[in-house]
Short mmCIF file of C-alpha atoms in Angstrom, two decimals:
data_model
loop_
_atom_site.label_atom_id
_atom_site.label_comp_id
_atom_site.label_asym_id
_atom_site.label_seq_id
_atom_site.Cartn_x
_atom_site.Cartn_y
_atom_site.Cartn_z
CA UNK A 76 101.50 69.80 71.91
CA UNK A 77 104.08 67.03 71.67
CA UNK A 78 101.60 64.52 73.04
CA UNK A 79 103.46 64.29 76.34
CA UNK A 80 101.27 63.40 79.32
CA UNK A 81 101.14 66.04 82.02
CA UNK A 82 102.51 65.18 85.51
CA UNK A 83 99.05 65.82 87.00
CA UNK A 84 97.48 63.27 84.65
CA UNK A 85 100.10 60.66 85.57
CA UNK A 86 99.48 61.28 89.27
CA UNK A 87 95.73 61.00 88.87
CA UNK A 88 95.99 57.82 86.81
CA UNK A 89 98.36 56.28 89.35
CA UNK A 90 96.02 57.07 92.26
CA UNK A 91 92.99 55.72 90.38
CA UNK A 92 94.85 52.53 89.46
CA UNK A 93 95.90 52.13 93.08
CA UNK A 94 92.34 52.60 94.33
CA UNK A 95 90.98 50.10 91.82
CA UNK A 96 93.62 47.49 92.71
CA UNK A 97 92.90 48.09 96.41
CA UNK A 98 89.19 47.68 95.81
CA UNK A 99 89.67 44.39 93.91
CA UNK A 100 92.22 42.75 96.17
CA UNK A 101 90.70 44.22 99.34
CA UNK A 102 87.50 42.30 98.69
CA UNK A 103 89.50 39.05 98.65
CA UNK A 104 90.75 39.60 102.21
CA UNK A 105 88.68 39.07 105.35
CA UNK A 106 86.97 42.29 106.50
CA UNK A 107 88.41 42.01 110.02
CA UNK A 108 91.94 42.39 108.70
CA UNK A 109 91.48 44.77 105.80
CA UNK A 110 89.00 47.15 104.27
CA UNK A 111 88.64 48.47 100.75
CA UNK A 112 87.83 51.96 99.43
CA UNK A 113 84.07 51.62 98.92
CA UNK A 114 83.43 50.37 102.48
CA UNK A 115 85.75 53.03 103.90
CA UNK A 116 83.83 55.64 101.92
CA UNK A 117 80.56 54.31 103.30
CA UNK A 118 81.96 54.35 106.86
CA UNK A 119 83.18 57.89 106.39
CA UNK A 120 79.69 59.07 105.38
CA UNK A 121 78.12 57.16 108.26
CA UNK A 122 80.49 58.54 110.90
CA UNK A 123 80.06 62.05 109.55
CA UNK A 124 76.27 61.75 109.64
CA UNK A 125 76.21 60.50 113.23
CA UNK A 126 78.43 63.43 114.20
CA UNK A 127 81.08 61.16 115.65
CA UNK A 128 83.82 62.11 113.20
CA UNK A 129 83.24 65.91 113.39
CA UNK A 130 83.23 65.68 117.20
CA UNK A 131 86.55 63.84 117.50
CA UNK A 132 88.10 65.75 114.62
CA UNK A 133 87.31 69.02 116.37
CA UNK A 134 89.01 67.77 119.54
CA UNK A 135 92.13 66.83 117.60
CA UNK A 136 92.23 70.06 115.63
CA UNK A 137 91.97 72.16 118.80
CA UNK A 138 95.04 70.38 120.20
CA UNK A 139 96.92 70.73 116.91
CA UNK A 140 96.03 74.40 116.51
CA UNK A 141 96.99 75.29 120.09
CA UNK A 142 100.29 73.37 119.95
CA UNK A 143 101.21 74.68 116.52
CA UNK A 144 100.14 78.23 117.39
CA UNK A 145 102.27 78.17 120.51
CA UNK A 146 105.22 76.79 118.53
CA UNK A 147 104.89 79.62 115.98
CA UNK A 148 104.47 82.34 118.58
CA UNK A 149 107.49 81.14 120.56
CA UNK A 150 109.64 79.59 117.82
CA UNK A 151 109.84 82.61 115.51
CA UNK A 152 110.89 85.28 118.04
CA UNK A 153 113.34 82.95 119.77
CA UNK A 154 114.78 82.00 116.38
CA UNK A 155 115.26 85.66 115.44
CA UNK A 156 116.72 86.49 118.83
CA UNK A 157 119.20 83.63 118.54
CA UNK A 158 120.26 84.80 115.11
CA UNK A 159 120.69 88.40 116.27
CA UNK A 160 122.34 87.92 119.66
CA UNK A 161 125.28 85.57 119.97
CA UNK A 162 124.83 85.39 123.75
CA UNK A 163 121.28 84.10 123.38
CA UNK A 164 122.44 81.67 120.69
CA UNK A 165 125.19 80.14 122.82
CA UNK A 166 122.98 80.05 125.90
CA UNK A 167 120.06 78.25 124.23
CA UNK A 168 121.95 76.04 121.80
CA UNK A 169 122.68 73.15 124.20
CA UNK A 170 119.04 72.94 125.31
CA UNK A 171 117.69 73.06 121.80
CA UNK A 172 120.14 70.47 120.53
CA UNK A 173 119.40 68.21 123.48
CA UNK A 174 115.61 68.48 123.17
CA UNK A 175 115.64 68.20 119.39
CA UNK A 176 117.78 65.06 119.52
CA UNK A 177 115.76 63.38 122.26
CA UNK A 178 112.89 61.32 120.82
CA UNK A 179 109.97 63.42 122.01
CA UNK A 180 107.93 60.27 122.65
CA UNK A 181 110.33 59.42 125.46
CA UNK A 182 109.21 62.55 127.28
CA UNK A 183 105.53 61.59 127.41
CA UNK A 184 105.53 60.01 130.90
CA UNK A 185 107.33 63.07 132.26
CA UNK A 186 104.88 65.44 130.62
CA UNK A 187 101.94 63.45 131.95
CA UNK A 188 103.50 63.63 135.39
CA UNK A 189 103.78 67.41 135.11
CA UNK A 190 100.71 68.37 133.12
CA UNK A 191 98.24 65.53 133.63
CA UNK A 192 96.37 63.61 130.96
CA UNK A 193 94.19 66.35 129.53
CA UNK A 194 94.45 68.99 126.82
CA UNK A 195 97.36 70.75 128.50
CA UNK A 196 99.63 67.71 128.18
CA UNK A 197 98.59 67.11 124.57
CA UNK A 198 99.24 70.72 123.61
CA UNK A 199 102.69 70.58 125.22
CA UNK A 200 103.46 67.43 123.24
CA UNK A 201 102.36 68.88 119.91
CA UNK A 202 104.33 72.01 120.76
CA UNK A 203 107.48 69.98 121.43
CA UNK A 204 107.02 68.07 118.20
CA UNK A 205 106.71 71.13 115.99
CA UNK A 206 108.61 73.99 117.64
CA UNK A 207 112.13 72.97 116.59
CA UNK A 208 111.79 72.99 112.80
CA UNK A 209 110.13 76.40 113.09
CA UNK A 210 112.75 77.80 115.45
CA UNK A 211 115.72 76.41 113.57
CA UNK A 212 114.42 77.47 110.16
CA UNK A 213 113.72 80.98 111.42
CA UNK A 214 117.24 81.14 112.83
CA UNK A 215 118.71 79.98 109.51
CA UNK A 216 116.56 82.41 107.53
CA UNK A 217 117.60 85.40 109.62
CA UNK A 218 121.25 84.33 109.43
CA UNK A 219 120.91 84.29 105.65
CA UNK A 220 119.66 87.89 105.50
CA UNK A 221 121.51 89.75 102.75
CA UNK A 222 124.44 91.50 104.45
CA UNK A 223 124.13 94.35 101.94
CA UNK A 224 120.54 95.04 102.99
CA UNK A 225 121.62 94.97 106.64
CA UNK A 226 124.08 97.68 105.75
CA UNK A 227 121.39 99.69 103.97
CA UNK A 228 119.25 99.46 107.12
CA UNK A 229 122.16 100.55 109.31
CA UNK A 230 122.94 103.41 106.95
CA UNK A 231 119.36 104.66 107.32
CA UNK A 232 119.70 104.39 111.12
CA UNK A 233 117.13 101.60 111.51
CA UNK A 234 116.45 100.53 115.08
CA UNK A 235 116.31 96.89 116.18
CA UNK A 236 112.51 96.70 115.89
CA UNK A 237 112.58 98.07 112.35
CA UNK A 238 115.33 95.56 111.52
CA UNK A 239 112.94 92.77 112.53
CA UNK A 240 109.88 94.17 110.82
CA UNK A 241 111.33 95.56 107.59
CA UNK A 242 114.23 93.19 107.07
CA UNK A 243 114.57 89.99 109.11
CA UNK A 244 111.02 88.68 109.04
CA UNK A 245 110.27 89.36 105.35
CA UNK A 246 113.69 88.08 104.32
CA UNK A 247 113.32 84.93 106.42
CA UNK A 248 109.65 84.43 105.51
CA UNK A 249 110.25 81.61 102.99
CA UNK A 250 112.38 79.78 105.58
CA UNK A 251 109.85 80.38 108.34
CA UNK A 252 107.00 79.04 106.22
CA UNK A 253 109.03 75.97 105.27
CA UNK A 254 109.67 75.49 108.99
CA UNK A 255 105.95 75.72 109.73
CA UNK A 256 105.28 73.19 106.97
CA UNK A 257 107.75 70.75 108.51
CA UNK A 258 106.29 71.58 111.92
CA UNK A 259 102.79 70.65 110.77
CA UNK A 260 103.99 67.23 109.62
CA UNK A 261 105.63 66.57 112.97
CA UNK A 262 102.73 68.18 114.84
CA UNK A 263 100.29 65.65 113.34
CA UNK A 264 102.50 62.83 114.59
CA UNK A 265 102.64 64.50 118.00
CA UNK A 266 98.88 64.90 118.04
CA UNK A 267 98.14 61.23 117.37
CA UNK A 268 100.85 60.04 119.74
CA UNK A 269 99.45 62.31 122.44
CA UNK A 270 95.97 60.91 121.86
CA UNK A 271 97.28 57.36 122.16
CA UNK A 272 99.35 57.80 125.28
CA UNK A 273 97.55 60.40 127.39
CA UNK A 274 93.78 60.52 127.85
CA UNK A 275 92.54 58.71 124.75
CA UNK A 276 90.55 61.28 122.70
CA UNK A 277 90.14 62.67 119.23
CA UNK A 278 91.05 60.85 116.05
CA UNK A 279 93.48 58.75 118.06
CA UNK A 280 90.58 57.50 120.14
CA UNK A 281 88.69 56.50 117.02
CA UNK A 282 91.68 54.52 115.75
CA UNK A 283 92.18 52.68 119.05
CA UNK A 284 88.48 52.02 119.56
CA UNK A 285 87.74 50.64 116.09
CA UNK A 286 90.91 48.55 116.06
CA UNK A 287 89.78 46.95 119.32
CA UNK A 288 86.30 46.28 117.84
CA UNK A 289 87.73 44.90 114.58
CA UNK A 290 85.76 47.53 112.62
CA UNK A 291 88.53 47.87 110.05
CA UNK A 292 86.39 49.94 107.66
CA UNK A 293 85.78 52.53 110.38
CA UNK A 294 89.39 52.28 111.56
CA UNK A 295 90.48 53.57 108.16
CA UNK A 296 88.29 56.69 108.44
CA UNK A 297 90.46 58.65 110.94
CA UNK A 298 93.57 57.45 109.09
CA UNK A 299 92.25 58.80 105.81
CA UNK A 300 91.24 62.06 107.53
CA UNK A 301 94.75 62.42 108.99
CA UNK A 302 96.22 61.80 105.57
CA UNK A 303 94.00 64.42 103.97
CA UNK A 304 94.83 66.83 106.79
CA UNK A 305 98.56 66.31 106.29
CA UNK A 306 98.46 66.60 102.52
CA UNK A 307 96.06 69.54 102.59
CA UNK A 308 97.87 71.64 105.18
CA UNK A 309 101.29 70.94 103.69
CA UNK A 310 100.27 71.86 100.16
CA UNK A 311 98.50 74.96 101.44
CA UNK A 312 101.73 76.03 103.13
CA UNK A 313 103.70 75.24 99.97
CA UNK A 314 101.35 77.47 98.03
CA UNK A 315 101.79 80.32 100.50
CA UNK A 316 105.56 79.81 100.43
CA UNK A 317 105.57 80.25 96.69
CA UNK A 318 103.43 83.38 96.73
CA UNK A 319 105.18 85.08 99.64
CA UNK A 320 108.47 85.71 97.83
CA UNK A 321 107.80 86.05 94.09
CA UNK A 322 111.20 87.68 93.52
CA UNK A 323 112.94 84.40 94.45
CA UNK A 324 111.17 82.60 91.67
CA UNK A 325 111.91 85.32 89.14
CA UNK A 326 115.61 84.96 89.94
CA UNK A 327 115.36 81.21 89.49
CA UNK A 328 113.72 81.45 86.10
CA UNK A 329 116.25 83.85 84.63
CA UNK B 181 137.70 122.86 116.51
CA UNK B 182 140.46 123.93 114.15
CA UNK B 183 140.54 121.00 111.83
CA UNK B 184 140.81 123.24 108.79
CA UNK B 185 144.59 123.49 109.01
CA UNK B 186 145.31 119.86 109.81
CA UNK B 187 143.60 118.60 106.69
CA UNK B 188 144.92 121.37 104.48
CA UNK B 189 147.85 119.77 102.77
CA UNK B 190 146.32 117.70 100.02
CA UNK B 191 143.18 119.69 99.59
CA UNK B 192 142.87 122.08 96.68
CA UNK B 193 141.32 125.50 96.97
CA UNK B 194 137.61 125.92 97.35
CA UNK B 195 136.07 125.75 93.88
CA UNK B 196 134.73 128.81 92.22
CA UNK B 197 131.10 129.63 92.59
CA UNK B 198 130.79 128.00 95.97
CA UNK B 199 130.73 130.15 99.04
CA UNK B 200 133.67 129.90 101.38
CA UNK B 201 133.03 129.28 105.05
CA UNK B 202 133.17 126.12 107.08
CA UNK B 203 133.37 122.87 105.15
CA UNK B 204 130.47 120.43 105.37
CA UNK B 205 132.69 117.36 105.53
CA UNK B 206 136.19 117.16 106.91
CA UNK B 207 138.08 113.92 106.48
CA UNK B 208 141.04 114.26 108.78
CA UNK B 209 143.99 111.88 108.37
CA UNK B 210 141.81 108.79 108.26
CA UNK B 211 143.59 105.44 108.26
CA UNK B 212 142.10 102.01 108.15
CA UNK B 213 143.57 98.58 107.78
CA UNK B 214 141.82 95.27 107.57
CA UNK B 215 142.55 92.02 109.25
CA UNK B 216 145.43 90.19 107.58
CA UNK B 217 147.24 93.51 107.87
CA UNK B 218 146.51 94.99 104.44
CA UNK B 219 146.27 98.76 104.63
CA UNK B 220 143.12 100.08 102.96
CA UNK B 221 143.49 103.75 103.74
CA UNK B 222 146.47 105.73 104.94
CA UNK B 223 146.19 109.28 106.21
CA UNK B 224 143.38 110.32 103.91
CA UNK B 225 142.38 113.94 104.21
CA UNK B 226 139.68 115.79 102.31
CA UNK B 227 137.34 118.70 102.72
CA UNK B 228 133.99 119.05 101.02
CA UNK B 229 132.23 122.41 100.94
CA UNK B 230 128.45 122.70 101.28
CA UNK B 231 126.55 121.97 98.06
CA UNK B 232 129.66 120.83 96.28
CA UNK B 233 129.89 117.69 94.14
CA UNK B 234 133.13 115.89 94.91
CA UNK B 235 133.97 112.84 92.85
CA UNK B 236 136.47 110.34 94.20
CA UNK B 237 138.15 108.33 91.50
CA UNK B 238 140.73 105.60 91.70
CA UNK B 239 141.56 102.07 90.59
CA UNK B 240 139.44 99.29 92.01
CA UNK B 241 140.57 98.19 95.42
CA UNK B 242 142.05 101.55 96.34
CA UNK B 243 139.74 102.01 99.30
CA UNK B 244 137.22 104.47 97.80
CA UNK B 245 134.31 102.47 99.11
CA UNK B 246 135.93 102.07 102.52
CA UNK B 247 136.43 105.82 102.71
CA UNK B 248 132.77 106.41 101.82
CA UNK B 249 131.61 103.88 104.42
CA UNK B 250 133.71 105.64 107.03
CA UNK B 251 132.15 109.00 106.10
CA UNK B 252 128.69 107.40 106.44
CA UNK B 253 129.61 105.96 109.83
CA UNK B 254 129.20 102.33 108.78
CA UNK B 255 132.85 101.63 109.63
CA UNK B 256 135.11 103.28 112.18
CA UNK B 257 138.57 104.37 111.08
CA UNK B 258 141.59 103.02 112.98
CA UNK B 259 142.85 106.55 113.36
CA UNK B 260 141.85 110.00 112.22
CA UNK B 261 138.28 111.19 112.09
CA UNK B 262 135.46 112.48 109.95
CA UNK B 263 133.50 115.59 110.84
CA UNK B 264 130.20 116.55 109.28
CA UNK B 265 129.13 120.10 110.11
CA UNK B 266 131.77 120.04 112.82
CA UNK B 267 130.45 116.92 114.57
CA UNK B 268 132.48 113.73 114.56
CA UNK B 269 130.88 110.76 112.82
CA UNK B 270 130.85 107.69 115.02
CA UNK B 271 127.86 105.91 113.53
CA UNK B 272 125.31 106.43 110.74
CA UNK B 273 123.39 109.68 110.98
CA UNK B 274 120.04 110.76 109.63
CA UNK B 275 121.37 113.76 107.73
CA UNK B 276 123.60 111.53 105.60
CA UNK B 277 122.11 109.24 102.99
CA UNK B 278 123.81 106.66 100.83
CA UNK B 279 123.09 105.31 97.36
CA UNK B 280 124.58 101.88 96.77
CA UNK B 281 126.09 100.23 93.71
CA UNK B 282 123.93 97.17 94.35
CA UNK B 283 120.84 99.45 94.72
CA UNK B 284 120.08 97.90 98.12
CA UNK B 285 116.32 97.84 97.56
CA UNK B 286 114.07 95.64 99.67
CA UNK B 287 112.66 93.05 97.26
CA UNK B 288 109.49 92.62 99.38
CA UNK B 289 108.63 96.33 99.32
CA UNK B 290 106.96 98.22 96.49
CA UNK B 291 108.60 101.24 94.90
CA UNK B 292 106.61 103.53 97.22
CA UNK B 293 107.51 101.57 100.33
CA UNK B 294 111.17 101.46 99.36
CA UNK B 295 111.21 105.22 98.85
CA UNK B 296 109.39 105.66 102.16
CA UNK B 297 111.86 103.44 104.02
CA UNK B 298 114.15 106.14 105.43
CA UNK B 299 111.19 108.24 106.55
CA UNK B 300 109.45 105.26 108.18
CA UNK B 301 112.58 104.39 110.08
CA UNK B 302 112.74 107.96 111.32
CA UNK B 303 109.15 107.69 112.52
CA UNK B 304 107.82 110.61 110.48
CA UNK B 305 104.05 111.12 110.44
CA UNK B 306 102.13 109.21 107.75
CA UNK B 307 100.85 112.37 106.07
CA UNK B 308 104.37 113.72 105.63
CA UNK B 309 105.66 110.36 104.36
CA UNK B 310 102.83 110.20 101.85
CA UNK B 311 103.52 113.66 100.44
CA UNK B 312 107.30 113.31 100.39
CA UNK B 313 107.20 109.89 98.73
CA UNK B 314 104.85 111.17 96.02
CA UNK B 315 107.19 114.11 95.39
CA UNK B 316 110.31 111.98 95.22
CA UNK B 317 108.75 109.33 93.00
CA UNK B 318 107.70 112.12 90.65
CA UNK B 319 111.15 113.70 90.89
CA UNK B 320 112.97 110.60 89.63
CA UNK B 321 110.38 109.94 86.94
CA UNK B 322 108.80 106.82 88.38
CA UNK B 323 105.20 107.95 88.49
CA UNK B 324 102.92 105.08 87.60
CA UNK B 325 105.35 102.53 89.03
CA UNK B 326 104.52 103.10 92.72
CA UNK B 327 102.98 99.66 93.15
CA UNK B 328 105.71 97.78 91.26
CA UNK B 329 108.25 95.61 93.00
CA UNK B 330 111.97 96.05 92.32
CA UNK B 331 112.23 92.76 90.44
CA UNK B 332 109.71 94.12 87.94
CA UNK B 333 111.96 97.10 87.10
CA UNK B 334 115.07 97.50 84.94
CA UNK B 335 118.41 98.25 86.58
CA UNK B 336 118.21 101.94 85.73
CA UNK B 337 114.73 102.22 87.21
CA UNK B 338 115.83 100.35 90.32
CA UNK B 339 118.56 102.88 90.89
CA UNK B 340 116.03 105.67 90.39
CA UNK B 341 114.26 104.16 93.39
CA UNK B 342 117.59 104.17 95.25
CA UNK B 343 118.03 107.87 94.43
CA UNK B 344 114.46 108.71 95.44
CA UNK B 345 114.89 106.87 98.76
CA UNK B 346 118.04 108.88 99.50
CA UNK B 347 116.52 112.22 98.46
CA UNK B 348 113.37 111.49 100.48
CA UNK B 349 115.12 111.91 103.84
CA UNK B 350 116.31 115.33 102.65
CA UNK B 351 119.92 114.71 103.66
CA UNK B 352 122.52 117.45 103.94
CA UNK B 353 125.07 115.01 102.55
CA UNK B 354 124.51 112.42 99.83
CA UNK B 355 127.04 109.65 99.46
CA UNK B 356 127.06 107.60 96.27
CA UNK B 357 129.13 104.47 95.87
CA UNK B 358 129.49 103.80 92.14
CA UNK B 359 125.71 104.05 91.84
CA UNK B 360 125.73 103.54 88.07
CA UNK B 361 128.58 101.03 88.05
CA UNK B 362 126.41 98.01 87.37
CA UNK B 363 124.34 99.61 84.60
CA UNK B 364 124.94 99.24 80.89
CA UNK B 365 126.73 102.10 79.10
CA UNK B 366 123.62 103.77 77.64
CA UNK B 367 121.57 103.60 80.82
CA UNK B 368 124.56 104.91 82.69
CA UNK B 369 124.71 108.06 80.54
CA UNK B 370 121.00 108.63 80.95
CA UNK B 371 121.37 108.30 84.71
CA UNK B 372 124.27 110.75 84.77
CA UNK B 373 122.06 113.33 83.08
CA UNK B 374 119.30 112.49 85.53
CA UNK B 375 121.61 113.03 88.46
CA UNK B 376 122.72 116.41 87.07
CA UNK B 377 119.05 117.37 86.74
CA UNK B 378 118.19 116.15 90.24
CA UNK B 379 121.14 117.96 91.74
CA UNK B 380 120.02 121.21 90.07
CA UNK B 381 116.61 120.86 91.74
CA UNK B 382 117.65 119.44 95.10
CA UNK B 383 121.06 120.84 95.85
CA UNK B 384 123.03 118.92 98.44
CA UNK B 385 126.59 118.12 99.21
CA UNK B 386 127.40 115.10 97.12
CA UNK B 387 130.33 112.72 97.41
CA UNK B 388 130.36 110.45 94.39
CA UNK B 389 132.68 107.47 94.13
CA UNK B 390 133.40 106.18 90.64
CA UNK B 391 136.06 104.47 88.60
CA UNK B 392 135.00 106.24 85.41
CA UNK B 393 137.06 109.33 84.54
CA UNK B 394 134.28 110.48 82.23
CA UNK B 395 131.68 110.27 84.97
CA UNK B 396 133.89 112.14 87.43
CA UNK B 397 134.43 115.07 85.04
CA UNK B 398 130.78 115.24 83.93
CA UNK B 399 129.43 115.31 87.48
CA UNK B 400 132.08 116.79 89.74
CA UNK B 401 132.97 120.29 90.86
CA UNK B 402 136.21 118.71 92.00
CA UNK B 403 137.77 115.32 91.44
CA UNK B 404 139.86 113.58 94.10
CA UNK B 405 142.35 111.06 92.77
CA UNK B 406 143.06 108.07 94.95
CA UNK B 407 146.00 105.72 94.76
CA UNK B 408 146.02 102.27 96.22
CA UNK B 409 148.22 100.16 98.47
CA UNK B 410 147.91 102.01 100.70
CA UNK B 411 144.92 104.07 99.61
CA UNK B 412 145.34 107.78 99.94
CA UNK B 413 144.35 110.99 98.20
CA UNK B 414 146.98 111.77 95.59
CA UNK B 415 145.55 114.96 94.15
CA UNK B 416 142.37 117.04 94.09
CA UNK B 417 141.49 118.83 90.85
CA UNK B 418 139.08 121.65 90.06
CA UNK B 419 136.91 120.63 87.14
CA UNK B 420 136.01 124.22 86.38
CA UNK B 421 133.33 123.48 83.79
CA UNK B 422 130.35 125.81 84.28
CA UNK B 423 126.90 124.50 85.20
CA UNK B 424 124.31 123.68 84.06
CA UNK B 425 126.23 121.08 82.11
CA UNK B 426 125.13 119.13 79.12
CA UNK B 427 127.20 115.93 79.05
CA UNK B 428 127.52 115.90 75.26
CA UNK B 429 128.77 119.49 75.13
CA UNK B 430 131.11 118.88 78.04
CA UNK B 431 132.62 115.84 76.32
CA UNK B 432 133.33 117.89 73.21
CA UNK B 433 135.17 120.64 75.09
CA UNK B 434 138.91 121.26 75.49
CA UNK B 435 138.71 121.35 79.27
CA UNK B 436 137.23 117.85 79.30
CA UNK B 437 139.96 116.51 77.03
CA UNK B 438 142.83 117.99 79.01
CA UNK B 439 141.34 116.90 82.36
CA UNK B 440 140.75 113.42 81.05
CA UNK B 441 144.31 113.15 79.79
CA UNK B 442 145.72 114.50 83.04
CA UNK B 443 143.68 112.16 85.26
CA UNK B 444 144.45 109.18 83.07
CA UNK B 445 148.18 109.94 83.24
CA UNK B 446 147.89 110.11 87.01
CA UNK B 447 145.98 106.88 87.27
CA UNK B 448 147.75 104.84 84.60
CA UNK B 449 150.70 103.70 86.71
CA UNK B 450 148.20 102.73 89.40
CA UNK B 451 146.02 100.69 87.09
CA UNK B 452 149.07 99.16 85.38
CA UNK B 453 150.31 98.25 88.86
CA UNK B 454 147.17 96.23 89.51
CA UNK B 455 147.27 94.47 86.18
CA UNK B 456 150.97 93.79 86.46
CA UNK B 457 151.81 95.29 83.03
CA UNK B 458 154.54 97.94 82.52
#
């Protein structure tokens, strides 16, 4: 049309330029310290073929899925409950504020003491990393429920369960999904941290092991996988967010 | 329960054509004030006979909506009480349904699911919900739009959904709070005709709040005039225009003109009071 370059084209060009520059200057640096895209790509294929990457990736994903799942299953109902019942809100607030403000990493030794080094401890850590954005966003979303619709529900004699199902959850859905998206970002951090500081497994193990062996090309493989995981899951959630409440976007366009 | 006498003072005679007997709704000396001490309603009394259309008209801020919310059980009065079929209203009841000015549709539900809402909440069997929803969607002329979402519909169509949702629970009392107030003038007239048609088919007791004199005369068997600060019922008039009514014919008649003039003369000082003009 007006010859303007599309944002997607600019992004693509920028990434390609970055990769090319990396490739050129990467070759000039010693392989122990740095790796460049083509060697990383080769290492990725190698590690996939030997089954090493799929094996450790699976271990990491199980921890992430369990921790995140637990955070969703607990965070959403507690968030709704806090928004609906002032007593629950005031009772839980101090704990949530305290735990959310504490750097979760500081709790690792305690969690290891309680839950050991294995999957249980890792899942608890991931859970702690990602439950608060989900819980707090759910709470905010329910608090923002249209007061007029609440009145409609009351007028039709809706019970508490129907309030949740027909009103609170759908109305808070965009908030809840945004919370899950933030939770995933933090959950990935929690996952890697857990793999570093408890029993060394998963992608975290690969990072530690290849750093110790100075296999920088292989060291970059789990990092790239983590990056792809983060970008992929987050943009998937963004896409769901956009499709879950089309009426919001209509209002914005008008 | 001999409320009939207590509420008698400001209430006009039972309109012609409607059987005497016990009133469906008794509003008995209801008062309500809000925080900050402003009085919204003072000693409001009204009676509504079964299958009557009562329009409540008054300047904005006179407490019409508050009165309607008290009848629906959404708000408790400070004193006085509301009886429906002889039972005091303390909270919302299933046999009363409300239509809201803001439509109050759930944006995440389709037309069908919105219409089904009241029935779902009441836990009716799926088969019954299915049949009733189909009937009501047909009734308000929305067939073919069952799968649409509210944001895909015009304002008038959205309020048709609101009407269908209220009719679906087959209420003995319908409460409408300026349901056409946010529609443009043409749509509004179409919807008034629609409501007259619906009411002919599905007769119920209807309390209709409006600030349009025209709307009150077109729709009502009686018109209650409200004053504000504090809000109370100033007068109740018999419209006395035979049904079925055609709005255009009604508007051309003498009765319409004299009623309109009378109501306007009653309301003018009130409206002028709000604006601050003499």
